Structure formats: structure tokens, C-alpha cells
Amino acid sequence: MVVIVPTVVATDAPCTGLSVIYNDDKTFNSYLFYPKNPEAVIVDSEVIANAPVKFLVAGMGDALGTYFEARACDRTDAPSLESGGITRSAMALCRLCYDTLREYGAAAKKACECHVVTPALEAIIEANVYLSGVGADNGGLAVAHSFYNGLTALGGHSAPHGNCVAFGTLVQLVLERAPKKEFEEVQQFCMEVGLPVTLEEIGITKDEEIRVIAEKSCVEGESIHNMVSDVTPDQLYAAIVAADALGKEARA
Ligand SMILES: [Zn+2]
């Protein structure tokens, strides 16, 4: 029996039925899938309210990818992360995750900064841990998580997983030719809660680093290949540069 009691909500890992394996040099190795999810995940909201707010923000970044990555998988009939089909109920959880972030993200951050538990904070704890975790397991991953995995190839990066997934979500929307309104909505959310919209904010400043990320994100077996019309490293490089430029413009 597995019972998980997270003391931060910086990723959706607690509810998922898998572990992410990294090499000793912090580069991504693989996903290790388990036969079942944890029996229970127990989060004490008081503990989260007193944890550093950066963890809550990072968790919102990880949760931000959930709906868009699942939607990409659903469009191509790709298997879910747990290798099942993607159901309407899975998509409803993923959508609720995104809607909850937009509705309560900023208020939850404020509550955490004041170390108080509010309904908004509880809603975001649920989104970060449960909706995102169960959503991703039953939805699927696409560009945002491949972008993060590719980024680990640089070694020694310090940006949190969720912050990189948030930027990777913007990259995915560029590749998907998402409507301007949708892209700006996600970008605005990131700026509202303190998630990155530019590469510099996740510590990427050199062109050769972008090339490495683009190359490594597209290796065989990566979830980026769940996208409609496959993505090449050159296409991903272009999308990363474009998302960064749009972020710089929004920040100006
Ligand atoms: Zn994640």
C-alpha cells in the first residue's frame, strides 16, 4: 500500500502512477510506470500555506500543461500516459484543471504569501496535485513535457520542472497554431502568477542551448511525437524562439 503525504505542491507527481527517473547528472532518463496509482494522497493545506510560495507557483506551471497536452493527445488518438484511451471524463478533469488555475491561481498565490488557507488555495492544491496528476495519467503528455526533458540535457539547470513546463506549454501553443486569444490567455496567466514567458526566466540565454533542447526534446519515444503532424527539431527550435519573442514583447 502506498500513501503519499506531500509537503509541497510543486508538481503533480503525488497522484500519478509513475516515477520519473533521472541520471546522476540530472538529465532525463525515462518514465517508470507502476501497476497502480497510490492508494491515498493526503495534503495538509496548512503545511502548503506555510511552504515557500515558489513551490505552489511551480505546481501551477506543471498543471498548466495538463489540459493542452491531453488535448493534443486526444486530437491524434494517442494513448494516455498510462497507455489507455482518452475518455471524455479525462478531458473534463484536464479542462477543470486549467479553468481552476485561471480562476483561483492569483488568489491562491496571495493566500500562500500570507500563510493562510483560503478556498482559493485549496482549489489550487486540488488542481496542482489531483486534477493535474489524474488528468495527465488519463490524458497524456505532448510538447510541454518533452521540452522539459530536452532541457535537462543541458545539465545543472536550476529552473523548477513546473516553470519549464509552463514555458513549454507556450511553445506547444505556437506549434499548434493556437488562436491568438488562447495563446495570450495562457501567457497572461503565467505573468499573473509569476511563471516564465521568456527563456531567460528559466535560465536559457544561449542559442546553442536552444538547439540542444530542440534536438533532445525530439528523441524517439518522447511525448512530443503525440502531436498532429510530427515535430522536427528545426520546427521546435523555431517555436521556442517565437514563444520567447512573444514573451519578451508581452513583458515590455
Ligand atoms: Zn510534470
mmCIF file of C-alpha atoms and ligand atoms in Angstrom:
data_model
loop_
_atom_site.group_PDB
_atom_site.id
_atom_site.type_symbol
_atom_site.label_atom_id
_atom_site.label_comp_id
_atom_site.label_asym_id
_atom_site.label_seq_id
_atom_site.Cartn_x
_atom_site.Cartn_y
_atom_site.Cartn_z
ATOM 1 C CA MET A 1 0.000 0.000 0.000
ATOM 2 C CA VAL A 2 1.317 3.431 -0.979
ATOM 3 C CA VAL A 3 0.189 6.589 0.842
ATOM 4 C CA ILE A 4 1.824 9.859 -0.163
ATOM 5 C CA VAL A 5 1.839 12.959 2.036
ATOM 6 C CA PRO A 6 3.386 15.789 0.004
ATOM 7 C CA THR A 7 4.589 18.838 1.938
ATOM 8 C CA VAL A 8 4.810 20.979 -1.217
ATOM 9 C CA VAL A 9 2.556 21.010 -4.305
ATOM 10 C CA ALA A 10 5.296 21.803 -6.813
ATOM 11 C CA THR A 11 4.397 19.017 -9.267
ATOM 12 C CA ASP A 12 1.515 16.655 -9.988
ATOM 13 C CA ALA A 13 3.703 13.633 -9.210
ATOM 14 C CA PRO A 14 1.967 12.539 -5.957
ATOM 15 C CA CYS A 15 -1.221 11.321 -7.665
ATOM 16 C CA THR A 16 0.362 9.802 -10.760
ATOM 17 C CA GLY A 17 1.140 6.119 -11.134
ATOM 18 C CA LEU A 18 4.712 6.676 -12.244
ATOM 19 C CA SER A 19 8.139 7.920 -11.254
ATOM 20 C CA VAL A 20 10.430 9.980 -13.449
ATOM 21 C CA ILE A 21 13.936 8.549 -13.497
ATOM 22 C CA TYR A 22 16.893 10.894 -13.895
ATOM 23 C CA ASN A 23 20.560 10.074 -14.471
ATOM 24 C CA ASP A 24 23.145 11.074 -11.878
ATOM 25 C CA ASP A 25 23.969 14.183 -13.936
ATOM 26 C CA LYS A 26 20.289 15.297 -13.607
ATOM 27 C CA THR A 27 19.447 14.534 -17.247
ATOM 28 C CA PHE A 28 16.128 12.815 -18.016
ATOM 29 C CA ASN A 29 16.297 9.047 -18.293
ATOM 30 C CA SER A 30 12.788 7.574 -18.506
ATOM 31 C CA TYR A 31 9.296 7.225 -17.059
ATOM 32 C CA LEU A 32 8.872 4.249 -14.738
ATOM 33 C CA PHE A 33 5.226 3.127 -14.748
ATOM 34 C CA TYR A 34 3.677 1.258 -11.816
ATOM 35 C CA PRO A 35 0.763 -1.187 -11.972
ATOM 36 C CA LYS A 36 -1.402 1.161 -9.930
ATOM 37 C CA ASN A 37 -1.621 4.668 -8.507
ATOM 38 C CA PRO A 38 -1.106 5.411 -4.790
ATOM 39 C CA GLU A 39 -3.935 4.241 -2.534
ATOM 40 C CA ALA A 40 -4.099 7.674 -0.919
ATOM 41 C CA VAL A 41 -2.602 11.140 -1.282
ATOM 42 C CA ILE A 42 -3.069 13.341 1.772
ATOM 43 C CA VAL A 43 -2.276 17.060 1.640
ATOM 44 C CA ASP A 44 -2.450 19.270 4.731
ATOM 45 C CA SER A 45 -3.407 22.725 3.439
ATOM 46 C CA GLU A 46 -1.829 24.401 6.473
ATOM 47 C CA VAL A 47 1.514 22.874 5.551
ATOM 48 C CA ILE A 48 1.194 24.126 1.969
ATOM 49 C CA ALA A 49 0.220 27.628 3.150
ATOM 50 C CA ASN A 50 3.451 27.714 5.150
ATOM 51 C CA ALA A 51 5.693 26.281 2.435
ATOM 52 C CA PRO A 52 7.615 28.676 0.149
ATOM 53 C CA VAL A 53 5.264 30.150 -2.463
ATOM 54 C CA LYS A 54 7.669 29.258 -5.286
ATOM 55 C CA PHE A 55 6.617 25.625 -4.917
ATOM 56 C CA LEU A 56 2.929 26.480 -5.324
ATOM 57 C CA VAL A 57 3.757 28.558 -8.415
ATOM 58 C CA ALA A 58 5.867 25.778 -9.930
ATOM 59 C CA GLY A 59 2.989 23.359 -9.353
ATOM 60 C CA MET A 60 0.686 25.679 -11.264
ATOM 61 C CA GLY A 61 3.182 25.555 -14.129
ATOM 62 C CA ASP A 62 3.153 21.760 -14.161
ATOM 63 C CA ALA A 63 -0.659 21.848 -14.037
ATOM 64 C CA LEU A 64 -0.807 24.402 -16.845
ATOM 65 C CA GLY A 65 0.433 21.867 -19.367
ATOM 66 C CA THR A 66 -2.129 19.222 -18.424
ATOM 67 C CA TYR A 67 -5.128 20.359 -20.470
ATOM 68 C CA PHE A 68 -3.144 21.360 -23.563
ATOM 69 C CA GLU A 69 -1.034 18.217 -23.616
ATOM 70 C CA ALA A 70 -4.072 15.981 -23.137
ATOM 71 C CA ARG A 71 -5.923 17.879 -25.866
ATOM 72 C CA ALA A 72 -3.020 17.293 -28.246
ATOM 73 C CA CYS A 73 -3.085 13.561 -27.466
ATOM 74 C CA ASP A 74 -6.846 13.434 -27.835
ATOM 75 C CA ARG A 75 -6.601 15.037 -31.286
ATOM 76 C CA THR A 76 -4.327 12.268 -32.550
ATOM 77 C CA ASP A 77 -5.965 9.400 -30.658
ATOM 78 C CA ALA A 78 -2.642 8.920 -28.901
ATOM 79 C CA PRO A 79 -2.711 6.650 -25.861
ATOM 80 C CA SER A 80 -2.969 8.248 -22.438
ATOM 81 C CA LEU A 81 0.118 8.400 -20.233
ATOM 82 C CA GLU A 82 -0.992 5.123 -18.683
ATOM 83 C CA SER A 83 -1.489 3.655 -22.179
ATOM 84 C CA GLY A 84 -5.283 3.645 -22.178
ATOM 85 C CA GLY A 85 -7.721 5.511 -24.388
ATOM 86 C CA ILE A 86 -8.556 9.124 -23.548
ATOM 87 C CA THR A 87 -12.108 9.433 -22.258
ATOM 88 C CA ARG A 88 -14.403 12.429 -22.098
ATOM 89 C CA SER A 89 -14.190 12.330 -18.321
ATOM 90 C CA ALA A 90 -10.385 12.531 -18.510
ATOM 91 C CA MET A 91 -10.651 15.600 -20.733
ATOM 92 C CA ALA A 92 -13.185 17.134 -18.329
ATOM 93 C CA LEU A 93 -10.701 16.778 -15.442
ATOM 94 C CA CYS A 94 -7.947 18.360 -17.547
ATOM 95 C CA ARG A 95 -10.178 21.251 -18.577
ATOM 96 C CA LEU A 96 -11.257 21.797 -14.963
ATOM 97 C CA CYS A 97 -7.584 21.893 -14.038
ATOM 98 C CA TYR A 98 -6.941 24.760 -16.479
ATOM 99 C CA ASP A 99 -10.125 26.636 -15.527
ATOM 100 C CA THR A 100 -9.280 26.336 -11.816
ATOM 101 C CA LEU A 101 -5.792 27.723 -12.395
ATOM 102 C CA ARG A 102 -7.124 30.769 -14.212
ATOM 103 C CA GLU A 103 -9.905 31.380 -11.714
ATOM 104 C CA TYR A 104 -8.014 30.910 -8.461
ATOM 105 C CA GLY A 105 -4.280 30.931 -9.261
ATOM 106 C CA ALA A 106 -3.537 34.543 -8.372
ATOM 107 C CA ALA A 107 -5.684 34.470 -5.214
ATOM 108 C CA ALA A 108 -4.070 31.222 -4.070
ATOM 109 C CA LYS A 109 -0.622 32.712 -4.516
ATOM 110 C CA LYS A 110 -1.623 35.687 -2.369
ATOM 111 C CA ALA A 111 -3.006 33.369 0.327
ATOM 112 C CA CYS A 112 0.216 31.363 0.359
ATOM 113 C CA GLU A 113 2.270 34.568 0.636
ATOM 114 C CA CYS A 114 0.191 35.445 3.712
ATOM 115 C CA HIS A 115 0.447 31.831 5.019
ATOM 116 C CA VAL A 116 -3.315 31.459 5.258
ATOM 117 C CA VAL A 117 -5.622 28.736 3.965
ATOM 118 C CA THR A 118 -8.438 30.051 1.765
ATOM 119 C CA PRO A 119 -10.880 28.308 -0.585
ATOM 120 C CA ALA A 120 -8.746 29.596 -3.496
ATOM 121 C CA LEU A 121 -5.617 27.969 -2.071
ATOM 122 C CA GLU A 122 -7.472 24.707 -1.533
ATOM 123 C CA ALA A 123 -8.739 24.848 -5.127
ATOM 124 C CA ILE A 124 -5.185 25.255 -6.430
ATOM 125 C CA ILE A 125 -3.859 22.464 -4.221
ATOM 126 C CA GLU A 126 -6.512 20.236 -5.805
ATOM 127 C CA ALA A 127 -5.614 21.455 -9.300
ATOM 128 C CA ASN A 128 -1.843 21.077 -8.843
ATOM 129 C CA VAL A 129 -1.916 17.647 -7.287
ATOM 130 C CA TYR A 130 -5.133 15.829 -8.131
ATOM 131 C CA LEU A 131 -6.586 17.331 -11.327
ATOM 132 C CA SER A 132 -3.194 17.626 -12.997
ATOM 133 C CA GLY A 133 -1.928 14.222 -11.851
ATOM 134 C CA VAL A 134 -5.011 12.170 -12.602
ATOM 135 C CA GLY A 135 -5.626 14.340 -15.660
ATOM 136 C CA ALA A 136 -2.173 13.641 -17.103
ATOM 137 C CA ASP A 137 -2.322 9.925 -16.311
ATOM 138 C CA ASN A 138 -5.621 9.587 -18.141
ATOM 139 C CA GLY A 139 -4.958 12.344 -20.686
ATOM 140 C CA GLY A 140 -1.384 12.346 -21.945
ATOM 141 C CA LEU A 141 1.737 14.393 -22.476
ATOM 142 C CA ALA A 142 2.949 16.256 -25.548
ATOM 143 C CA VAL A 143 5.336 19.161 -26.224
ATOM 144 C CA ALA A 144 5.432 20.832 -22.803
ATOM 145 C CA HIS A 145 6.933 17.837 -21.018
ATOM 146 C CA SER A 146 9.247 16.908 -23.893
ATOM 147 C CA PHE A 147 10.537 20.471 -23.750
ATOM 148 C CA TYR A 148 11.363 19.975 -20.071
ATOM 149 C CA ASN A 149 13.003 16.605 -20.677
ATOM 150 C CA GLY A 150 15.062 18.110 -23.504
ATOM 151 C CA LEU A 151 16.089 20.967 -21.253
ATOM 152 C CA THR A 152 17.532 18.587 -18.657
ATOM 153 C CA ALA A 153 20.163 17.636 -21.262
ATOM 154 C CA LEU A 154 21.839 20.962 -20.535
ATOM 155 C CA GLY A 155 22.656 19.632 -17.051
ATOM 156 C CA GLY A 156 22.866 21.758 -13.959
ATOM 157 C CA HIS A 157 19.800 23.867 -14.778
ATOM 158 C CA SER A 158 18.060 25.274 -11.757
ATOM 159 C CA ALA A 159 14.593 26.279 -13.003
ATOM 160 C CA PRO A 160 11.836 24.167 -11.414
ATOM 161 C CA HIS A 161 10.135 21.470 -13.505
ATOM 162 C CA GLY A 162 6.810 23.309 -13.469
ATOM 163 C CA ASN A 163 8.312 26.607 -14.606
ATOM 164 C CA CYS A 164 9.833 24.866 -17.619
ATOM 165 C CA VAL A 165 6.572 23.033 -18.370
ATOM 166 C CA ALA A 166 4.743 26.390 -18.336
ATOM 167 C CA PHE A 167 7.100 27.823 -20.950
ATOM 168 C CA GLY A 168 6.895 24.534 -22.854
ATOM 169 C CA THR A 169 3.125 24.944 -22.941
ATOM 170 C CA LEU A 170 3.551 28.297 -24.690
ATOM 171 C CA VAL A 171 5.919 26.614 -27.162
ATOM 172 C CA GLN A 172 3.316 23.920 -27.804
ATOM 173 C CA LEU A 173 0.640 26.543 -28.494
ATOM 174 C CA VAL A 174 2.940 28.175 -31.070
ATOM 175 C CA LEU A 175 3.428 24.803 -32.786
ATOM 176 C CA GLU A 176 -0.315 24.156 -32.722
ATOM 177 C CA ARG A 177 -1.028 27.492 -34.336
ATOM 178 C CA ALA A 178 -3.315 28.214 -31.386
ATOM 179 C CA PRO A 179 -5.613 31.227 -31.762
ATOM 180 C CA LYS A 180 -4.041 34.489 -30.597
ATOM 181 C CA LYS A 181 -6.664 34.775 -27.881
ATOM 182 C CA GLU A 182 -5.784 31.389 -26.395
ATOM 183 C CA PHE A 183 -2.037 31.986 -26.513
ATOM 184 C CA GLU A 184 -2.409 35.356 -24.832
ATOM 185 C CA GLU A 185 -4.722 33.904 -22.207
ATOM 186 C CA VAL A 186 -2.078 31.356 -21.184
ATOM 187 C CA GLN A 187 0.700 33.943 -21.385
ATOM 188 C CA GLN A 188 -1.293 36.372 -19.230
ATOM 189 C CA PHE A 189 -1.917 33.665 -16.669
ATOM 190 C CA CYS A 190 1.820 32.963 -16.462
ATOM 191 C CA MET A 191 2.597 36.636 -15.886
ATOM 192 C CA GLU A 192 -0.200 36.946 -13.346
ATOM 193 C CA VAL A 193 1.144 34.173 -11.099
ATOM 194 C CA GLY A 194 4.857 34.607 -11.772
ATOM 195 C CA LEU A 195 5.528 31.811 -14.243
ATOM 196 C CA PRO A 196 8.048 32.361 -17.065
ATOM 197 C CA VAL A 197 7.105 33.637 -20.514
ATOM 198 C CA THR A 198 10.692 34.036 -21.742
ATOM 199 C CA LEU A 199 13.696 31.722 -21.952
ATOM 200 C CA GLU A 200 15.804 33.970 -19.786
ATOM 201 C CA GLU A 201 13.429 33.356 -16.889
ATOM 202 C CA ILE A 202 14.299 29.663 -16.989
ATOM 203 C CA GLY A 203 17.995 30.366 -17.356
ATOM 204 C CA ILE A 204 18.369 29.811 -21.103
ATOM 205 C CA THR A 205 20.413 32.568 -22.687
ATOM 206 C CA LYS A 206 22.427 30.966 -25.493
ATOM 207 C CA ASP A 207 21.321 29.949 -28.967
ATOM 208 C CA GLU A 208 23.261 26.673 -28.796
ATOM 209 C CA GLU A 209 21.292 25.763 -25.663
ATOM 210 C CA ILE A 210 18.030 26.168 -27.593
ATOM 211 C CA ARG A 211 19.451 23.899 -30.303
ATOM 212 C CA VAL A 212 20.287 21.211 -27.727
ATOM 213 C CA ILE A 213 16.823 21.429 -26.162
ATOM 214 C CA ALA A 214 15.148 21.188 -29.593
ATOM 215 C CA GLU A 215 17.252 18.168 -30.517
ATOM 216 C CA LYS A 216 16.826 16.300 -27.222
ATOM 217 C CA SER A 217 13.102 17.034 -26.949
ATOM 218 C CA CYS A 218 12.507 15.180 -30.197
ATOM 219 C CA VAL A 219 14.336 11.933 -29.446
ATOM 220 C CA GLU A 220 12.488 8.694 -30.091
ATOM 221 C CA GLY A 221 9.845 7.863 -27.508
ATOM 222 C CA GLU A 222 9.301 11.467 -26.409
ATOM 223 C CA SER A 223 5.711 12.601 -25.932
ATOM 224 C CA ILE A 224 6.250 15.384 -28.488
ATOM 225 C CA HIS A 225 5.542 12.735 -31.115
ATOM 226 C CA ASN A 226 1.905 12.659 -29.961
ATOM 227 C CA MET A 227 1.357 15.886 -31.890
ATOM 228 C CA VAL A 228 -0.647 16.172 -35.096
ATOM 229 C CA SER A 229 1.924 16.104 -37.931
ATOM 230 C CA ASP A 230 5.156 15.183 -36.216
ATOM 231 C CA VAL A 231 7.534 17.831 -34.901
ATOM 232 C CA THR A 232 11.146 18.052 -36.071
ATOM 233 C CA PRO A 233 13.974 19.656 -34.067
ATOM 234 C CA ASP A 234 14.044 22.566 -36.535
ATOM 235 C CA GLN A 235 10.321 23.198 -36.113
ATOM 236 C CA LEU A 236 10.647 23.014 -32.344
ATOM 237 C CA TYR A 237 13.644 25.368 -32.373
ATOM 238 C CA ALA A 238 11.590 27.888 -34.339
ATOM 239 C CA ALA A 239 8.633 27.579 -31.941
ATOM 240 C CA ILE A 240 10.871 28.065 -28.881
ATOM 241 C CA VAL A 241 12.408 31.205 -30.382
ATOM 242 C CA ALA A 242 8.979 32.533 -31.375
ATOM 243 C CA ALA A 243 7.416 31.865 -27.940
ATOM 244 C CA ASP A 244 10.359 33.634 -26.320
ATOM 245 C CA ALA A 245 9.975 36.637 -28.622
ATOM 246 C CA LEU A 246 6.259 36.867 -27.847
ATOM 247 C CA GLY A 247 7.102 36.674 -24.164
ATOM 248 C CA LYS A 248 9.645 39.482 -24.418
ATOM 249 C CA GLU A 249 7.079 41.601 -26.202
ATOM 250 C CA ALA A 250 4.461 40.922 -23.529
ATOM 251 C CA ARG A 251 6.933 41.805 -20.780
ATOM 252 C CA ALA A 252 7.956 45.067 -22.466
HETATM 253 ZN ZN ZN B 1 5.172 17.379 -14.916
#
